[in-house]
Coordinates of C-alpha atoms (C1' of nucleotides) in Angstrom, one line a residue:
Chain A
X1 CA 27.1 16.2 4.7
X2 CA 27.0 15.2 1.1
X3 CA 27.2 17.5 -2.1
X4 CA 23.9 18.1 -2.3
X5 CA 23.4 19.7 1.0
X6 CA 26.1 21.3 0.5
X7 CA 24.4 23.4 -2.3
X8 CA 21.2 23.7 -0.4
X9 CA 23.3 25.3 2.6
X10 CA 25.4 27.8 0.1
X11 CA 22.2 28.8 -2.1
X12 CA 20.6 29.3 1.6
X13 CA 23.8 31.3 2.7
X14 CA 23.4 33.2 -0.8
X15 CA 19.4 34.4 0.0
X16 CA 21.2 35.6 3.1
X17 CA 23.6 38.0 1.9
X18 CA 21.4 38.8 -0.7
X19 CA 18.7 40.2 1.9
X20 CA 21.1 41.8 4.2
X21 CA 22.7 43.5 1.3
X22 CA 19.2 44.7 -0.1
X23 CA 18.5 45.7 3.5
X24 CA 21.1 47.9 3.7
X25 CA 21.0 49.5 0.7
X26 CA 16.9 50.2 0.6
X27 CA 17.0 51.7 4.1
X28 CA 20.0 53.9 3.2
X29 CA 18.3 55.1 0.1
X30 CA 15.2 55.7 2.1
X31 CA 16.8 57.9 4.6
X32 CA 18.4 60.0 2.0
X33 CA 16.3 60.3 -0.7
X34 CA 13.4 61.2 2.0
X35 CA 15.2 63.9 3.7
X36 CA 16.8 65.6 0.3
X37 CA 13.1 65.0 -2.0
X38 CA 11.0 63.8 -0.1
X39 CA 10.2 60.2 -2.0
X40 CA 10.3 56.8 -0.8
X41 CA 12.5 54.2 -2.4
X42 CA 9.4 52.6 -4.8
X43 CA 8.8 56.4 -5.3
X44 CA 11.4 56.8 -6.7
X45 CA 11.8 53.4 -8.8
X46 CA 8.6 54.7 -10.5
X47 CA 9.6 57.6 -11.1
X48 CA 12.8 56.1 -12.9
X49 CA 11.3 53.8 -14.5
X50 CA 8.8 56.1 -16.4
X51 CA 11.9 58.4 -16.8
X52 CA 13.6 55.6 -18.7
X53 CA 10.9 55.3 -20.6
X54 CA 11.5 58.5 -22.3
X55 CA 8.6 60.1 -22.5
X56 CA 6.8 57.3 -23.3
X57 CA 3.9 56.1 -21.2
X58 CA 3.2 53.2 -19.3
X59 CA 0.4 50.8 -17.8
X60 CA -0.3 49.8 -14.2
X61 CA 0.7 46.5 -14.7
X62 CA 4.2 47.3 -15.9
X63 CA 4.9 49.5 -12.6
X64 CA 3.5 46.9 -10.9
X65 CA 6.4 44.7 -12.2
X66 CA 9.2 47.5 -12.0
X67 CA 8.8 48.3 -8.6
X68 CA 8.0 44.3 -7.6
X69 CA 4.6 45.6 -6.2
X70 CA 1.2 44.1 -5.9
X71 CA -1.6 45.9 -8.0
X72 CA -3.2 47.5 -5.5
X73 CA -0.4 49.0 -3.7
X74 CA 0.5 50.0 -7.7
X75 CA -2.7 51.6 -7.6
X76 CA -2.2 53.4 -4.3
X77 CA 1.6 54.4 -5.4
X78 CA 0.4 56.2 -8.8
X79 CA -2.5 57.4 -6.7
X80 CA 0.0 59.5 -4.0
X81 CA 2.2 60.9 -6.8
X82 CA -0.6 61.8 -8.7
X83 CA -1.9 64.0 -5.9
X84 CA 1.3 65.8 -5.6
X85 CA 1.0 66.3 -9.7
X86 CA 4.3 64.6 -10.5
X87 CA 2.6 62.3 -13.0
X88 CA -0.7 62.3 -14.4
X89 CA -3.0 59.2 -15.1
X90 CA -4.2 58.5 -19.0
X91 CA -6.9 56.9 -20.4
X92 CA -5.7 54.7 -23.7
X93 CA -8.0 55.1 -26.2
X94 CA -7.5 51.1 -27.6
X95 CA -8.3 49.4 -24.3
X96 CA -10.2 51.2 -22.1
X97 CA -9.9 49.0 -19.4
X98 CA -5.9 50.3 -19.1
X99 CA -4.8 53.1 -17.8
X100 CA -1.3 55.0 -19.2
X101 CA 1.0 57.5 -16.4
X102 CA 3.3 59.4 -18.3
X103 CA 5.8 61.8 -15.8
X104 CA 4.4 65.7 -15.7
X105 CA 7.3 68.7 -16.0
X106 CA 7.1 68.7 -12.0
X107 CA 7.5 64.8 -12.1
X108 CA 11.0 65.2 -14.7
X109 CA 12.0 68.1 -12.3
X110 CA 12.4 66.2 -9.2
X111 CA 13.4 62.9 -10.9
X112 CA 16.6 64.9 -11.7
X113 CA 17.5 66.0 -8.9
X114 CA 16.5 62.8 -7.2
X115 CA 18.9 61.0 -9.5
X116 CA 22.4 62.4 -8.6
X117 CA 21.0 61.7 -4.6
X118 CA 20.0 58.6 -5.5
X119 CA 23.2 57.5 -7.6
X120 CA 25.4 59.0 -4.8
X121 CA 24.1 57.0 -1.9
X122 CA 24.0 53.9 -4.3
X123 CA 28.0 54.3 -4.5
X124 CA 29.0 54.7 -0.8
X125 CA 26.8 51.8 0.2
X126 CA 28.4 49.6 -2.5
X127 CA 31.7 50.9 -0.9
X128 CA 30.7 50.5 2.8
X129 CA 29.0 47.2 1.7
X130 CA 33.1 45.9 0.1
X131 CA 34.9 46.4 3.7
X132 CA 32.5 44.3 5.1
X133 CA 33.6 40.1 4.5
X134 CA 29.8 39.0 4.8
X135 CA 28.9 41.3 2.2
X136 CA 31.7 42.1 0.2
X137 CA 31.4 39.1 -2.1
X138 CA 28.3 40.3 -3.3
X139 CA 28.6 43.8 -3.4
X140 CA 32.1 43.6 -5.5
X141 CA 30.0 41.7 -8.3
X142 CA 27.0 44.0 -8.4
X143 CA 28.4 46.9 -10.6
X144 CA 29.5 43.5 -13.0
X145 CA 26.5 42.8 -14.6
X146 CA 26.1 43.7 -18.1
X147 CA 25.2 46.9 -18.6
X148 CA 22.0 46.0 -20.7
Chain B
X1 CA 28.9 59.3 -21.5
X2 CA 31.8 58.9 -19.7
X3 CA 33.6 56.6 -17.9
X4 CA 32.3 57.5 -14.7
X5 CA 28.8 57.9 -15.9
X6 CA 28.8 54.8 -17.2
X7 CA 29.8 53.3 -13.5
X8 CA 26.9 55.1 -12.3
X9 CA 24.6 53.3 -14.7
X10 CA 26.0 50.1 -14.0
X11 CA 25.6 50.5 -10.4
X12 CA 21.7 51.4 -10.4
X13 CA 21.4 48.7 -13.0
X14 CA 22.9 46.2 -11.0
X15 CA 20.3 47.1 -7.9
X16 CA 17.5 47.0 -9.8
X17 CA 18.6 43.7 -10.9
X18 CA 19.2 42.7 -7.0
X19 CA 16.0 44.3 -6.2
X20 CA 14.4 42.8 -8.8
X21 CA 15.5 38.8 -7.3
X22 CA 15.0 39.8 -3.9
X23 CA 11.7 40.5 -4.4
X24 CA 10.7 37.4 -6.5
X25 CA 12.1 35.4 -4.4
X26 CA 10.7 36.8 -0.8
X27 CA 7.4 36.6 -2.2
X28 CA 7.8 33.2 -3.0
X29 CA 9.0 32.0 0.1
X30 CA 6.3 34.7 1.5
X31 CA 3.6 32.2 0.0
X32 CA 4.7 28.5 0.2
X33 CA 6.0 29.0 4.1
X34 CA 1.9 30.6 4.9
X35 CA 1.0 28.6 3.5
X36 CA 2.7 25.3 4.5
X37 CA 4.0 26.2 8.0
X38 CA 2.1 29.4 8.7
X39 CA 5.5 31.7 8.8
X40 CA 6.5 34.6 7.2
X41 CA 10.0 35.0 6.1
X42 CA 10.9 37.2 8.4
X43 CA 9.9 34.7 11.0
X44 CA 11.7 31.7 9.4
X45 CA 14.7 34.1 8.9
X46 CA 14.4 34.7 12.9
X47 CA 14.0 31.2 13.5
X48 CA 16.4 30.2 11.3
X49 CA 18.8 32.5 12.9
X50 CA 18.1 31.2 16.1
X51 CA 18.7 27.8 15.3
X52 CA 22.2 28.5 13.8
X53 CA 23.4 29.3 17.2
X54 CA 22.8 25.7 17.6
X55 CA 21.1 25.9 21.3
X56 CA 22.4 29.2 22.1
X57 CA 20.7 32.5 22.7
X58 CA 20.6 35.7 20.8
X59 CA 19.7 39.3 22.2
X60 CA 17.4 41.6 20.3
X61 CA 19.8 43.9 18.8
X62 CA 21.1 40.6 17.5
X63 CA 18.0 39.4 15.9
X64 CA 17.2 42.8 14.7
X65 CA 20.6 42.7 12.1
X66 CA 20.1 38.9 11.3
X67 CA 16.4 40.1 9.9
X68 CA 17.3 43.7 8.7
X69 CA 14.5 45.0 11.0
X70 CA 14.0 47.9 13.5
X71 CA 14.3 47.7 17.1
X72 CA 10.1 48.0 17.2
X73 CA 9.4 45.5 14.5
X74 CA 11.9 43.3 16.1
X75 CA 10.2 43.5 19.4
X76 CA 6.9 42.5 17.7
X77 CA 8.1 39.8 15.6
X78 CA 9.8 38.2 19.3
X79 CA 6.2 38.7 20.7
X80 CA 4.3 36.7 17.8
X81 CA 6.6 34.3 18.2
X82 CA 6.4 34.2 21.8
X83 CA 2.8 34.1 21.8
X84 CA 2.8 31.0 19.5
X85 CA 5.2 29.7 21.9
X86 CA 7.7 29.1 19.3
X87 CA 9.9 30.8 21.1
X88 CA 10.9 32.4 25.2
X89 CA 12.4 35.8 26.0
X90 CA 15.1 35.1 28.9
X91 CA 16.1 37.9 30.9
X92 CA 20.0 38.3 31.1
X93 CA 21.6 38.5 34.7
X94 CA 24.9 40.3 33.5
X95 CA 22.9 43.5 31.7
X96 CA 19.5 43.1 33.0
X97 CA 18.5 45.7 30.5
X98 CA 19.0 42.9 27.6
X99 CA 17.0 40.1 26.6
X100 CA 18.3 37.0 25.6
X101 CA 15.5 34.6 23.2
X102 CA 15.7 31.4 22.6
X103 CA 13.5 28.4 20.9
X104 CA 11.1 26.7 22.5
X105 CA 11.1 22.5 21.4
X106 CA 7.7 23.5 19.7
X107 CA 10.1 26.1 17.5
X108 CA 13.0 23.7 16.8
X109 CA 10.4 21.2 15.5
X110 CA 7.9 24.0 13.6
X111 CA 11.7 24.9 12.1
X112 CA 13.0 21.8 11.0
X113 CA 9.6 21.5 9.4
X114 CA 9.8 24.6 7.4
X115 CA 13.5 24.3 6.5
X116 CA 13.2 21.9 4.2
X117 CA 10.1 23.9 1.7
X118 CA 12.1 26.6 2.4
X119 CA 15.2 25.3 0.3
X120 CA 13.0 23.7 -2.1
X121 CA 11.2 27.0 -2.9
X122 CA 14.6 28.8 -3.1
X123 CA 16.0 26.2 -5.5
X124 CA 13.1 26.7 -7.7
X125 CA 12.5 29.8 -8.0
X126 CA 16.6 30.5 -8.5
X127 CA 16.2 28.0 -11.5
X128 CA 13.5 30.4 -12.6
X129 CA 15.6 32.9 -12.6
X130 CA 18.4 31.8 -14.3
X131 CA 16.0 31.7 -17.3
X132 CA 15.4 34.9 -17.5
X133 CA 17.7 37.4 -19.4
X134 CA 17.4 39.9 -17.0
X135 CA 18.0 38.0 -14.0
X136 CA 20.0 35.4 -14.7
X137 CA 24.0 37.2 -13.8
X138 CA 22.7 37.4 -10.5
X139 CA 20.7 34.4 -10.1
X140 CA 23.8 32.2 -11.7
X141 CA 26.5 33.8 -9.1
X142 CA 24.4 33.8 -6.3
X143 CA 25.3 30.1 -5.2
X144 CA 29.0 30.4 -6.0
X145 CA 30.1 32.7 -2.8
X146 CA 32.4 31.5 -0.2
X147 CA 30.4 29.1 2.1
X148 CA 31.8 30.8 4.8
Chain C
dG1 C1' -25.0 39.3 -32.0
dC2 C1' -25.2 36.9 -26.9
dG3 C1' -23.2 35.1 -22.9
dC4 C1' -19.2 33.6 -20.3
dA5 C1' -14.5 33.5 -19.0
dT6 C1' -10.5 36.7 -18.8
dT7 C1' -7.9 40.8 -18.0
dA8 C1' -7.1 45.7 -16.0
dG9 C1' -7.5 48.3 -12.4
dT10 C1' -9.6 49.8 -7.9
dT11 C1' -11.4 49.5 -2.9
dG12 C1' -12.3 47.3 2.1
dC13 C1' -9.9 45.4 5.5
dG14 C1' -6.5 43.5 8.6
dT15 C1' -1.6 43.6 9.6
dG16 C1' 3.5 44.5 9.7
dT17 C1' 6.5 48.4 9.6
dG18 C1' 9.6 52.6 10.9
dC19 C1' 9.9 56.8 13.5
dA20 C1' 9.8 59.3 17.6
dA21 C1' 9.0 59.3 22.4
dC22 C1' 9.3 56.7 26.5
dT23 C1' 11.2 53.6 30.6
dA24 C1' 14.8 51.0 32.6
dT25 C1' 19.5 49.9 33.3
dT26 C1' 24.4 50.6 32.7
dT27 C1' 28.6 53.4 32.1
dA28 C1' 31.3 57.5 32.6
dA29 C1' 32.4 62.0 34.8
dC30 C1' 34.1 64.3 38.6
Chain D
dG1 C1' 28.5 58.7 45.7
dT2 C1' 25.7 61.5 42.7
dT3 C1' 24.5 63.1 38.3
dA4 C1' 24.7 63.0 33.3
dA5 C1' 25.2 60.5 29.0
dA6 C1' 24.6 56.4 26.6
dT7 C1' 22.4 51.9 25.6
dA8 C1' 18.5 48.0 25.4
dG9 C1' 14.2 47.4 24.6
dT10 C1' 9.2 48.7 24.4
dT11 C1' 4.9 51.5 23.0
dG12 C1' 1.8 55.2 20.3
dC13 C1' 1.0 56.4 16.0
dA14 C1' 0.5 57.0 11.1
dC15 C1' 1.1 54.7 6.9
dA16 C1' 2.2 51.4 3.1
dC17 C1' 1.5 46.7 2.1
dG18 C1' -1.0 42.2 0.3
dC19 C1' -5.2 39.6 -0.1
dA20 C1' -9.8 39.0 -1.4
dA21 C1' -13.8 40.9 -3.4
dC22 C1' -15.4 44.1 -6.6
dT23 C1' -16.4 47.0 -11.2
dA24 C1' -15.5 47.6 -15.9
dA25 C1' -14.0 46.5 -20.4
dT26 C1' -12.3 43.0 -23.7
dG27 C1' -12.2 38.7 -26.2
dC28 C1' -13.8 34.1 -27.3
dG29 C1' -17.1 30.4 -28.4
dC30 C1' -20.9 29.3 -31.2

DNA sequence: GCGCATTAGTTGCGTGTGCAACTATTTAAC
DNA sequence: GTTAAATAGTTGCACACGCAACTAATGCGC
C-alpha cells in the first residue's frame, strides 16, 4: 500500500471519528436540552445564532446555512418556533421577496437558560469523548481552534 | 470574561465548526453515492463497516455504534439492505436472541464500487474546506490523526 | 418600459429517524 | 427448577427531513 492510499485510508479513518464524535455529542445535547427546555439541537442552533447576532435580524437563507439545513426544513424550523412566539417573522422593506426573524423577549428568555444547559453538556461529552482512544484525538483538539 | 468563560466559548465554537464540516461533507457524500451507486451514507458507512471485518460478521448492536444509529433505525437500515440483497441476517447459535449480518457477493462488489467515489468526494470536499476561513483548523487536522 | 432568467421562500410528498412498547431469549436469584 | 431481571432485536407511531414543483419579487437585456 503506497502513500497515496495511505492518505485515502487516514482521511477515510478521519470522516469516521469525525461522525461518531458528532454523533455522540448531537444526541447527548438532544436528550438534555429536550428534557430541561424543551428544543431540539437545530432549535437551539437558531436560536443561538440569532442570539449572536445581537439583536440584529436575519434572513432564511442565513439559518439555512447556520444550522446546515435545506430551505424548506429552514422554513418549517422558523415556522415551529414561530408558533410557540419565540421569534417572530419580518417582512424587509428593500426586498420583499426576503423575510427577516429577529428573537422575541420569550425567544431571549429561553435562549438563556438554554445556554448554561447547552454549554454544560457540551463540556462532559468533550470529557467523556478524551478517555475514549478512538475519539480522544479529536475531541482534545476541538476546544483548539481559534476562538474567532 | 473570564478564563473559564472563555473555555466555554471555545468549546461551542469549536462544535459548530465540527457541525458545520460534518454536515458539508455528509451531504456531499449524501449526493454523489445516490447518485452513482444508489446508497446513502449511512448505508455505505454500514457496508463499509462490514467489509472492515474483512469476511467476518457483526451483530446489530454492533452495526448500530459503527453508524451512530438506534436500535430501530438500525433494524431498518439491515432490512433495506437485505431486501436489495446486499446483505443476509444469520441467526447466531450461541445467543439465539442475536443476529449476526453479513455481505452478500452482490454487497462486496456494490462496495468496492462505491469506495472508490466515496474517497474521491471526501478528498474534495476536504480541499474545499481547507479554503475556507472558518473551516479550515478542522478540515487541515482532520487527516493527521493516528491511523490506528 | 417589457419579457425572461434568477433568487427567496413556501408547500406536497415520500422516506428515514427516535421513542416507547413489545416479543423472545438469556442470566441471575434463591 | 421456577421466577424475576436484564438484554437483543423488532414494530407502531409521530415527526423532521430533503427533493421537486410552485409562487412571488427582483434584476437584467435591449
Amino acid at each position: 500500500m503506497g502513500i497515496a492510499d495511505d492518505a485515502v485510508e487516514i482521511r477515510a479513518h478521519g470522516w469516521r471519528t469525525l461522525a461518531a464524535l458528532h454523533g455522540i455529542i448531537e444526541s447527548a445535547l438532544e436528550k438534555d436540552l429536550s428534557a430541561e427546555v424543551g428544543l431540539s439541537v437545530v432549535e437551539y442552533t437558531l436560536l443561538d445564532a440569532l442570539n449572536r447576532q445581537d439583536g440584529w435580524h436575519m434572513r432564511m437563507a442565513q439559518l439555512a446555512r447556520a444550522t446546515a439545513l435545506s430551505p424548506s426544513a429552514t422554513t418549517r424550523l422558523v415556522s415551529r418556533l414561530e408558533d410557540r412566539a419565540l421569534l417572530s417573522r419580518v417582512l424587509c422593506a428593500d426586498d420583499r421577496r426576503g423575510i427577516y426573524t429577529e428573537l422575541t423577549h420569550a425567544g431571549q428568555q429561553l435562549y438563556r437558560k438554554a445556554k448554561p444547559i447547552h454549554d454544560a453538556t457540551l463540556e462532559r461529552v468533550l470529557k467523556e469523548a478524551e478517555q475514549q482512544p478512538e475519539l480522544a484525538p479529536l475531541a482534545r483538539i476541538l476546544p483548539q481552534f481559534p476562538s474567532a
